[in-house]
Tab-separated table of C-alpha atoms in Angstrom:
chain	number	residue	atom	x	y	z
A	1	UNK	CA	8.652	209.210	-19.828
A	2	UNK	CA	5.300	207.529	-20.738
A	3	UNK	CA	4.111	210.873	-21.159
A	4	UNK	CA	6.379	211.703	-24.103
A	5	UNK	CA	5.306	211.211	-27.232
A	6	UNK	CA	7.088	208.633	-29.354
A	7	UNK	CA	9.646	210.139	-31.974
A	8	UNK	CA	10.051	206.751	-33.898
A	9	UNK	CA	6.132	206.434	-34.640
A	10	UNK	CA	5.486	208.991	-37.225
A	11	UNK	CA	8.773	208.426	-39.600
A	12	UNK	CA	7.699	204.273	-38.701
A	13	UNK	CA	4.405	204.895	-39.842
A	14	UNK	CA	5.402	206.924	-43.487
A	15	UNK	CA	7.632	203.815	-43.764
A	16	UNK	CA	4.970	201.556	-43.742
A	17	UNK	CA	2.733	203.289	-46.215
A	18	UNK	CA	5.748	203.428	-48.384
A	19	UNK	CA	6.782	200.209	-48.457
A	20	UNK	CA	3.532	199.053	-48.716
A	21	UNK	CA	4.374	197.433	-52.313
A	22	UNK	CA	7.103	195.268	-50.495
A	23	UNK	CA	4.017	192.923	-48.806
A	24	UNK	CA	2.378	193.194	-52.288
A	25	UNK	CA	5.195	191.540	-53.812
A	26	UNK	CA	6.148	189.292	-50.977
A	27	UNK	CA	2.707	187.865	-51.318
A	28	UNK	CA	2.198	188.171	-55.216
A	29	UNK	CA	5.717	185.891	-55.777
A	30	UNK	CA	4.778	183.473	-53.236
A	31	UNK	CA	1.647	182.683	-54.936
A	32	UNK	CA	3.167	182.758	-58.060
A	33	UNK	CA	5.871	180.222	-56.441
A	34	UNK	CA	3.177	178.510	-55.369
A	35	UNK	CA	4.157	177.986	-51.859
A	36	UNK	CA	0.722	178.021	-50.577
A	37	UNK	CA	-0.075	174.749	-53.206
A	38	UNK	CA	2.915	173.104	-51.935
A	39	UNK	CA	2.634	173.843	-48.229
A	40	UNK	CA	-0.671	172.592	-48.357
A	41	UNK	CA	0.336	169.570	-50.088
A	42	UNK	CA	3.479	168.995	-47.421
A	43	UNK	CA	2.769	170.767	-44.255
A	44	UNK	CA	5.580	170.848	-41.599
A	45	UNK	CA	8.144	171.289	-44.526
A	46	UNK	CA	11.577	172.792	-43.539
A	47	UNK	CA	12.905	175.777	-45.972
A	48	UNK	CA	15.409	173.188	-47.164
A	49	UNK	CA	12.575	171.101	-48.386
A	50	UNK	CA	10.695	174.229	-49.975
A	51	UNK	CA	13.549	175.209	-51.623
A	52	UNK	CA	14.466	171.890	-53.122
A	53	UNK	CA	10.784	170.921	-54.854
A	54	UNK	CA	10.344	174.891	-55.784
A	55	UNK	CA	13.824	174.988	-57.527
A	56	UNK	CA	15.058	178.299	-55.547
A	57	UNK	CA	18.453	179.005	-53.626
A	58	UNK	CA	18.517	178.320	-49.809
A	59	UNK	CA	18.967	182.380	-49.350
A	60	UNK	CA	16.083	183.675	-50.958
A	61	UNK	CA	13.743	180.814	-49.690
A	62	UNK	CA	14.476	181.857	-46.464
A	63	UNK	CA	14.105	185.228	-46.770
A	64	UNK	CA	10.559	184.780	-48.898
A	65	UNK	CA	9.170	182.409	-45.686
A	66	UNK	CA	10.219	184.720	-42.905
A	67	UNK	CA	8.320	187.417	-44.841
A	68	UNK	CA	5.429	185.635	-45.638
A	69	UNK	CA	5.609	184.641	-41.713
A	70	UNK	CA	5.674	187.941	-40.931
A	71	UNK	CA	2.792	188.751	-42.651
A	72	UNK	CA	0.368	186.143	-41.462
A	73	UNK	CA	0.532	183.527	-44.337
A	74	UNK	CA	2.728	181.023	-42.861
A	75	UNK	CA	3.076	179.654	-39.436
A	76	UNK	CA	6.446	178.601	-38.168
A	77	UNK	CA	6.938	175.683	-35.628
A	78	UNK	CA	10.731	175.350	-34.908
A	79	UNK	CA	11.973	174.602	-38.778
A	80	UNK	CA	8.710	173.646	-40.047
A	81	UNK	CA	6.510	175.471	-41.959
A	82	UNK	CA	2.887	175.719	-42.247
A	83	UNK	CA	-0.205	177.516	-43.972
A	84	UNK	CA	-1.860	179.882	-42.083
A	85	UNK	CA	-5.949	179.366	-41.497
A	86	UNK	CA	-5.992	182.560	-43.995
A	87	UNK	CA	-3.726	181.571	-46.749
A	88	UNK	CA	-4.947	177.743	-46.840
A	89	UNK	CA	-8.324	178.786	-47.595
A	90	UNK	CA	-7.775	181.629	-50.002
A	91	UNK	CA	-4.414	181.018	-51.781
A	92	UNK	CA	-4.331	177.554	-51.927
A	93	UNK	CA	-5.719	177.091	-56.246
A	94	UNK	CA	-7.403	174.403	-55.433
A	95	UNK	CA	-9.817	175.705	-52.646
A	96	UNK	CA	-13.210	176.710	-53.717
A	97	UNK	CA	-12.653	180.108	-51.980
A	98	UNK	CA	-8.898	180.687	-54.174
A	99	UNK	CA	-8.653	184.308	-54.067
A	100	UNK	CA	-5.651	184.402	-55.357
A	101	UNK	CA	-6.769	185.814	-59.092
A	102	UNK	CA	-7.113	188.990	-57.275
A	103	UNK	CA	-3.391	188.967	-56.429
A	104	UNK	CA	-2.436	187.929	-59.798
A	105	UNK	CA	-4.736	190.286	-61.662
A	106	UNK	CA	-3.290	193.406	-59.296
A	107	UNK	CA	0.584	192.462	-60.039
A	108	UNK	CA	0.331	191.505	-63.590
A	109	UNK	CA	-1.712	194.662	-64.429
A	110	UNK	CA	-2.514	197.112	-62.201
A	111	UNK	CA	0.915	198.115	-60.312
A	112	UNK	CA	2.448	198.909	-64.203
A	113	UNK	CA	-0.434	201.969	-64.504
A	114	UNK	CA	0.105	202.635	-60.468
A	115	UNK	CA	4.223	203.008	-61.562
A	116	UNK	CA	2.659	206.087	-63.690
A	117	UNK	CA	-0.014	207.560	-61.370
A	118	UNK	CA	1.155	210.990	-61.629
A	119	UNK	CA	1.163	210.629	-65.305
A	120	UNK	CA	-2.610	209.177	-64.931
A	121	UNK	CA	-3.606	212.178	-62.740
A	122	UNK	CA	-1.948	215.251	-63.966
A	123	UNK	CA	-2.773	214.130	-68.045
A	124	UNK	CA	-6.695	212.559	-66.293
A	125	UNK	CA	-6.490	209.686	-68.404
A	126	UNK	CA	-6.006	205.680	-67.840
A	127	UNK	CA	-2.383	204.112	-67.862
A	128	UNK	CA	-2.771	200.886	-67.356
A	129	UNK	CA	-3.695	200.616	-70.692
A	130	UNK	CA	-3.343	202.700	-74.072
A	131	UNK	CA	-6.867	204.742	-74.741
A	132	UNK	CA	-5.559	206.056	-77.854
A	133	UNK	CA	-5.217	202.051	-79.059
A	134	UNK	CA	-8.268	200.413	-76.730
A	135	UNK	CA	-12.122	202.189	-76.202
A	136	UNK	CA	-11.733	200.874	-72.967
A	137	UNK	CA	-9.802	198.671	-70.361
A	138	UNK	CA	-12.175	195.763	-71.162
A	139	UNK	CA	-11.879	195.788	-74.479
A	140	UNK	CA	-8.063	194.544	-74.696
A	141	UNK	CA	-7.624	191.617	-76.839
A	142	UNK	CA	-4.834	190.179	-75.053
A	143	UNK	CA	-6.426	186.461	-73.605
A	144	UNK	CA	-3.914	186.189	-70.650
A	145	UNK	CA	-4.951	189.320	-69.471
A	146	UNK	CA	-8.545	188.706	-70.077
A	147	UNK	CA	-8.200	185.677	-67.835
A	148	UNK	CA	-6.592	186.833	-65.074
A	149	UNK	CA	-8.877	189.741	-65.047
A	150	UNK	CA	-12.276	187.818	-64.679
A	151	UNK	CA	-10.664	185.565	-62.417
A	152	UNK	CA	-9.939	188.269	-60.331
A	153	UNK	CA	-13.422	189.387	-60.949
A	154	UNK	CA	-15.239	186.170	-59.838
A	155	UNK	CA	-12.981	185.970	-56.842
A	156	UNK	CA	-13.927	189.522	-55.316
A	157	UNK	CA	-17.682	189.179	-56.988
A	158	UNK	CA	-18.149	185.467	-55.400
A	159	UNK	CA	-17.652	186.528	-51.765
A	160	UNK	CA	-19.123	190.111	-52.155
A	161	UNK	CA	-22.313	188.395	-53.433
A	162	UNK	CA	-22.142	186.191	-50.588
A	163	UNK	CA	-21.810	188.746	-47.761
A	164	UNK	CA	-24.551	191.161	-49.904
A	165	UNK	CA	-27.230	188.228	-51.516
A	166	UNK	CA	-28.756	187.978	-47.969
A	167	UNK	CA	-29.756	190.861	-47.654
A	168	UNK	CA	-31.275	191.448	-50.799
A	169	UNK	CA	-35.067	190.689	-51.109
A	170	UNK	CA	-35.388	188.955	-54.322
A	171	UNK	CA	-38.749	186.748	-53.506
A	172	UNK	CA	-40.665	188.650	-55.546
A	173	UNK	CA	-38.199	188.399	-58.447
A	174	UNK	CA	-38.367	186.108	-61.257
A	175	UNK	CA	-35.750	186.885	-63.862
A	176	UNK	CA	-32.373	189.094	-62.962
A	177	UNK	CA	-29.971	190.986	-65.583
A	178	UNK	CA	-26.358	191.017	-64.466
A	179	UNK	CA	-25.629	194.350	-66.280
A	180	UNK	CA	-21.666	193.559	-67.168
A	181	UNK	CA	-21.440	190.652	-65.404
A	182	UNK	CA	-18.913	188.720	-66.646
A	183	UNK	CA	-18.423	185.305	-64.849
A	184	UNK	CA	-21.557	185.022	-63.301
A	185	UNK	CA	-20.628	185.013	-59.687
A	186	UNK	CA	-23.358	187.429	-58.560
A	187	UNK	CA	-26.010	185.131	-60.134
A	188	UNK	CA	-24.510	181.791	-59.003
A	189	UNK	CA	-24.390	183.230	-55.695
A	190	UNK	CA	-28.325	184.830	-56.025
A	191	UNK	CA	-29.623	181.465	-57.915
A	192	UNK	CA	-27.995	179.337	-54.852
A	193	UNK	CA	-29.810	181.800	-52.327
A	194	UNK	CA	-33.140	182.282	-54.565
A	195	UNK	CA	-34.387	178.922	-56.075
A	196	UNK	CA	-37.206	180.519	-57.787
A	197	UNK	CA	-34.832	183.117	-59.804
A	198	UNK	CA	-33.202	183.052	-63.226
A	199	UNK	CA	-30.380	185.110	-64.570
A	200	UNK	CA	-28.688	186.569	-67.491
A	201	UNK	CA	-25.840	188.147	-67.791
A	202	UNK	CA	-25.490	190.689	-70.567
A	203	UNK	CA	-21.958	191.240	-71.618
A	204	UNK	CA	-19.097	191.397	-74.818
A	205	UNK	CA	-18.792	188.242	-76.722
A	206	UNK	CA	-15.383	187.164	-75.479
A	207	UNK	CA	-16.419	187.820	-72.031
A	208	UNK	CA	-19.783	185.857	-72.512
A	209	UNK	CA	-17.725	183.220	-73.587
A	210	UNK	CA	-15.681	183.150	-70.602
A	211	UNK	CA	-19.092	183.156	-68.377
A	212	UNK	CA	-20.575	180.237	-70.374
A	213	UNK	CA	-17.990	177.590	-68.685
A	214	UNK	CA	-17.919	178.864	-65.324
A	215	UNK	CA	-21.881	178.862	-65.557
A	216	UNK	CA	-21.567	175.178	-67.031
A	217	UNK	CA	-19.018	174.230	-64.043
A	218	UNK	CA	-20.963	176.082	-61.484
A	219	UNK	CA	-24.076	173.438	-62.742
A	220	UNK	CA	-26.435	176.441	-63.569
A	221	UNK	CA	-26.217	176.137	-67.088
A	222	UNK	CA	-30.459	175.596	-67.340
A	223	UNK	CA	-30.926	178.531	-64.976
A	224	UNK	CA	-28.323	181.193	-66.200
A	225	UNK	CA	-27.463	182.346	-69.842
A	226	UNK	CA	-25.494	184.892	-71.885
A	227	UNK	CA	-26.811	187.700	-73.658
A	228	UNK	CA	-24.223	189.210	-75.929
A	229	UNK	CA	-24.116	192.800	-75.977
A	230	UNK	CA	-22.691	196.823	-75.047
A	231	UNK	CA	-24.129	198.390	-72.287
A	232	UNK	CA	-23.369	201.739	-73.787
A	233	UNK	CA	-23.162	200.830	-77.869
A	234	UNK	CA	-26.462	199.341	-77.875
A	235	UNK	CA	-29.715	201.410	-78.168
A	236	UNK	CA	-31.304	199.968	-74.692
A	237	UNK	CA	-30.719	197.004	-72.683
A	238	UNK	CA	-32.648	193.670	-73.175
A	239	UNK	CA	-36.336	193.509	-71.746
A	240	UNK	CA	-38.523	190.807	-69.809
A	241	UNK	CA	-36.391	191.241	-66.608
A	242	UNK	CA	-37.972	192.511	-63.229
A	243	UNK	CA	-34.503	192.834	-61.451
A	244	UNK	CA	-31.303	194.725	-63.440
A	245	UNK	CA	-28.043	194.167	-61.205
A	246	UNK	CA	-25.111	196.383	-61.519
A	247	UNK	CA	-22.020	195.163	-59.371
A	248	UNK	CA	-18.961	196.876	-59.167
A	249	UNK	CA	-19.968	199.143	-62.698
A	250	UNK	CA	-20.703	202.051	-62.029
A	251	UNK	CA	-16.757	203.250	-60.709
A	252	UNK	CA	-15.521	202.618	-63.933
A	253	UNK	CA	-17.171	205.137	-66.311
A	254	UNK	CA	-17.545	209.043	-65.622
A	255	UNK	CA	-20.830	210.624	-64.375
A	256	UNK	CA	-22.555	211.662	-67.131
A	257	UNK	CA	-22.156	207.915	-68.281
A	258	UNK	CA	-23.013	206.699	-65.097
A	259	UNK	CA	-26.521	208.495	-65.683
A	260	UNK	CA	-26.737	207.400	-69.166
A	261	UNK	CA	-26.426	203.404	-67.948
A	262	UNK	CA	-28.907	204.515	-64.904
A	263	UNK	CA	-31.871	205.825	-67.329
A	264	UNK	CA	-31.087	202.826	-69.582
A	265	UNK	CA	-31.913	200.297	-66.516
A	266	UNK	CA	-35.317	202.492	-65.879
A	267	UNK	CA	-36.152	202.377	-68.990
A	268	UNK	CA	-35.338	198.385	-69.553
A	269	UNK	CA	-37.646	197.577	-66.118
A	270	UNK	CA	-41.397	196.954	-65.509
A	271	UNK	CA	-43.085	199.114	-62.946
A	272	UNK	CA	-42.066	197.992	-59.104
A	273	UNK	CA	-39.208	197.031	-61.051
A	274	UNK	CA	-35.746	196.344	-58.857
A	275	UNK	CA	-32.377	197.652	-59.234
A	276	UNK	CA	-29.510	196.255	-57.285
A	277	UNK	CA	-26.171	198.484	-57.146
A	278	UNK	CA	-23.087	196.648	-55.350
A	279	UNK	CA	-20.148	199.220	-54.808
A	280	UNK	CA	-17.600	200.499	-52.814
A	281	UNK	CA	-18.866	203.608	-51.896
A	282	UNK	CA	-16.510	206.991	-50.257
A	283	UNK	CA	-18.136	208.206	-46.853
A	284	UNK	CA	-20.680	211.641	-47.632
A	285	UNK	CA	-17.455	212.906	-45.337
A	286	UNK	CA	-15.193	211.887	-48.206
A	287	UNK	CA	-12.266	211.301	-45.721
A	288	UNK	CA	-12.613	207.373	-46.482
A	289	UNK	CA	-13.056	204.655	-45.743
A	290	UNK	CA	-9.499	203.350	-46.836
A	291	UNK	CA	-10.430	200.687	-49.526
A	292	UNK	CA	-13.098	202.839	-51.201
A	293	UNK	CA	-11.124	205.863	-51.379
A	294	UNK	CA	-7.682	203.877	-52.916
A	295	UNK	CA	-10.291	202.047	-55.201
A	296	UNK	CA	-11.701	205.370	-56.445
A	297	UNK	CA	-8.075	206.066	-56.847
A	298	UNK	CA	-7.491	203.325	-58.778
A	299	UNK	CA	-10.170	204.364	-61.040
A	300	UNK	CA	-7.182	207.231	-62.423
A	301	UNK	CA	-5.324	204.709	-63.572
A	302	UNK	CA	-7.780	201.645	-64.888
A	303	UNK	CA	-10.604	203.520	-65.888
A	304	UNK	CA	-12.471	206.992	-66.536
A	305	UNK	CA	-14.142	206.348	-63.269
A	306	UNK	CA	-13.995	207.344	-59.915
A	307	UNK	CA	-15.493	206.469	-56.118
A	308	UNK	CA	-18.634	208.403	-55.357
A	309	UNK	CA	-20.691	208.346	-51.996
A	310	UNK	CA	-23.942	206.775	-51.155
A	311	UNK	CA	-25.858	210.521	-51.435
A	312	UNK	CA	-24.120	211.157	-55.243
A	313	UNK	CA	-26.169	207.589	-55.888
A	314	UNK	CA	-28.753	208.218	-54.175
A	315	UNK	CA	-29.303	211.496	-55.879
A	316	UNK	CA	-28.522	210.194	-58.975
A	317	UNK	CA	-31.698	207.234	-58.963
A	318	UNK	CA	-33.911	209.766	-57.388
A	319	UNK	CA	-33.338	212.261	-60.143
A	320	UNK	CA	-33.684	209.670	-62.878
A	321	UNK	CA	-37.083	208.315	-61.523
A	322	UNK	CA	-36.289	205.408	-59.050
A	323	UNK	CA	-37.868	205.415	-55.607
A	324	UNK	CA	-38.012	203.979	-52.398
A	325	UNK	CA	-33.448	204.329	-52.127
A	326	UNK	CA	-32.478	201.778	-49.346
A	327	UNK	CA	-28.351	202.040	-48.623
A	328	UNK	CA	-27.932	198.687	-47.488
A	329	UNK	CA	-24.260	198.379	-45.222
A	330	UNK	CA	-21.726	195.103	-45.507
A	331	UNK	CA	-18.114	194.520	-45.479
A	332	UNK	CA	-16.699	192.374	-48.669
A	333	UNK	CA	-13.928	192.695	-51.014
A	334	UNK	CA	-15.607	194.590	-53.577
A	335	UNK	CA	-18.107	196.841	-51.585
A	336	UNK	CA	-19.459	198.154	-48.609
A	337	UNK	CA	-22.871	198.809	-49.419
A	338	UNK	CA	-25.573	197.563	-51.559
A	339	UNK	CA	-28.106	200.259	-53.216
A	340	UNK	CA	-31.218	198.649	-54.065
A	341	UNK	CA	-34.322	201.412	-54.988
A	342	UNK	CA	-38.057	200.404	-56.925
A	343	UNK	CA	-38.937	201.790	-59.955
A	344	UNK	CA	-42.805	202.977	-59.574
């Protein structure tokens, strides 16, 4: 019998993938309940006692813990609940590593445009928001949304730039611009890890205004600025900088654009000049890996983007003028690899 194959696994499997949007929303509500804030505030509470302080029926509590149980955010000793090692460090708000702004940023914006992805492909244009009202998705004037978004942003970018910033050799590098970088929290990050280095971030008004208080609150405030400004708009991008960063950028516009930023960065450096490229990049195989192809496909919905591999890139920098390509391997959030080539 050990021999036959299992009948259950294939239709189990499909299931999975299909109700993949159940754990989403198990784990978006919760955090919006904030029952990660108020288990770390009362650990060994009872559902009883959740349900009372959080205002919800005894029915629904239970079912909402069990789930989250179930999916590794809550450990359960008899009646009493507690936070998992995972959920008390990243969905707890008032943890320095709070990753929940991803979460938020994915449920309040992204699934409505996922809801209409075979709109998004079959018409190849964005629906999770309107491009015959908005130039792009970053453009939208709507401040909650803006919020979320670059909280969702700094989340991802912090730990990326974490995992990545090692690995980087920036001792020779004096003055960095974050190319889109709104919130700063590649150059925190790189200014933590590089004492020697300054950065600017280059970015649209309202989202330099956003950066300017996390750069205050982060204490950098005499080593990082804002430049105001569109990456695409504008003539060519600010000079005086020996280092151009571009993290998490380049999936959002289509090729030809791609290129068009790409020469603009040449152009902007000195000779032995750096660029620094942070994305999630598709295997040459283009068969995954998982996260880079979904983000790619993600790209149909948000953006006029799409995932590309590390030889598309690579061809790319070589055919503008960059040498010296190094394809630099991690595993974060928000990419895989980090691209870093020389301009000579």
């Amino acid at each position: 019998m050990d021999d036959q194959p299992n009948q259950a696994a294939g239709p189990q499997r499909i299931m999975e993938l299909s109700s993949g949007l159940w754990a989403s929303k198990a784990l978006s509500t919760a955090l919006e309940l904030d029952i990660f804030g108020d288990l770390a505030a009362h650990p060994g509470s009872t559902t009883t006692d959740l349900a009372r302080r959080l205002d919800l029926p005894p029915r629904p509590a239970r079912s909402l813990l069990i789930a989250c149980a179930a999916l590794g955010l809550v450990d359960r000793n008899g009646e009493r609940c507690f936070n998992t090692a995972l959920s008390d460090q990243y969905l707890v708000r008032s943890r320095p590593t709070y990753f929940g702004g991803w979460v938020e940023m994915v449920d309040k914006h992204d699934y409505q445009g996922w809801m209409e992805l075979k709109t998004a492909l079959i018409e190849n244009r964005p629906t999770c928001w309107d491009p015959d009202q908005n130039s792009s998705l970053f453009d939208n004037g709507d401040p909650v949304m803006l919020e979320s978004f670059w909280e969702a942003m700094t989340a991802v970018s912090t730990i990326t730039a974490r995992e990545l910033g090692p690995w980087i050799d920036l001792t020779r590098s004096h003055a960095l611009l974050d190319i889109g970088g709104g919130g700063a929290a590649w150059d925190i990050e790189l200014c933590r890890m590089n004492p020697h280095l300054r950065a600017t971030v280059f970015d649209l008004a309202h989202v330099c205004r956003l950066t300017e208080d996390k750069i205050a609150r982060a204490g950098f405030g005499d080593r990082i600025n804002t430049v105001v400004g569109d990456f695409f708009a504008d003539s060519e991008l600010p000079g005086g900088f020996d280092t151009v960063l571009l993290s998490s950028i380049l999936h959002d516009w289509g090729d030809v654009d791609c290129c068009r930023l790409l020469r603009k960065c040449f152009s902007a450096l000195p000779p032995n000049g750096k660029i620094v490229i942070s994305e999630l990049l598709i295997n040459d195989s283009e068969d995954g890996p998982l996260d880079a192809a979904l983000m790619g496909l993600a790209m149909q919905v948000e953006t006029w983007g799409r995932g590309f591999t590390a030889s598309e890139l690579t061809r790319w920098l070589i055919g503008i003028g960059f040498a010296d390509v190094e394809v630099i391997r991690i595993s974060a959030p928000a990419a895989n690899a980090g691209v870093v080539a020389r301009k000579p």
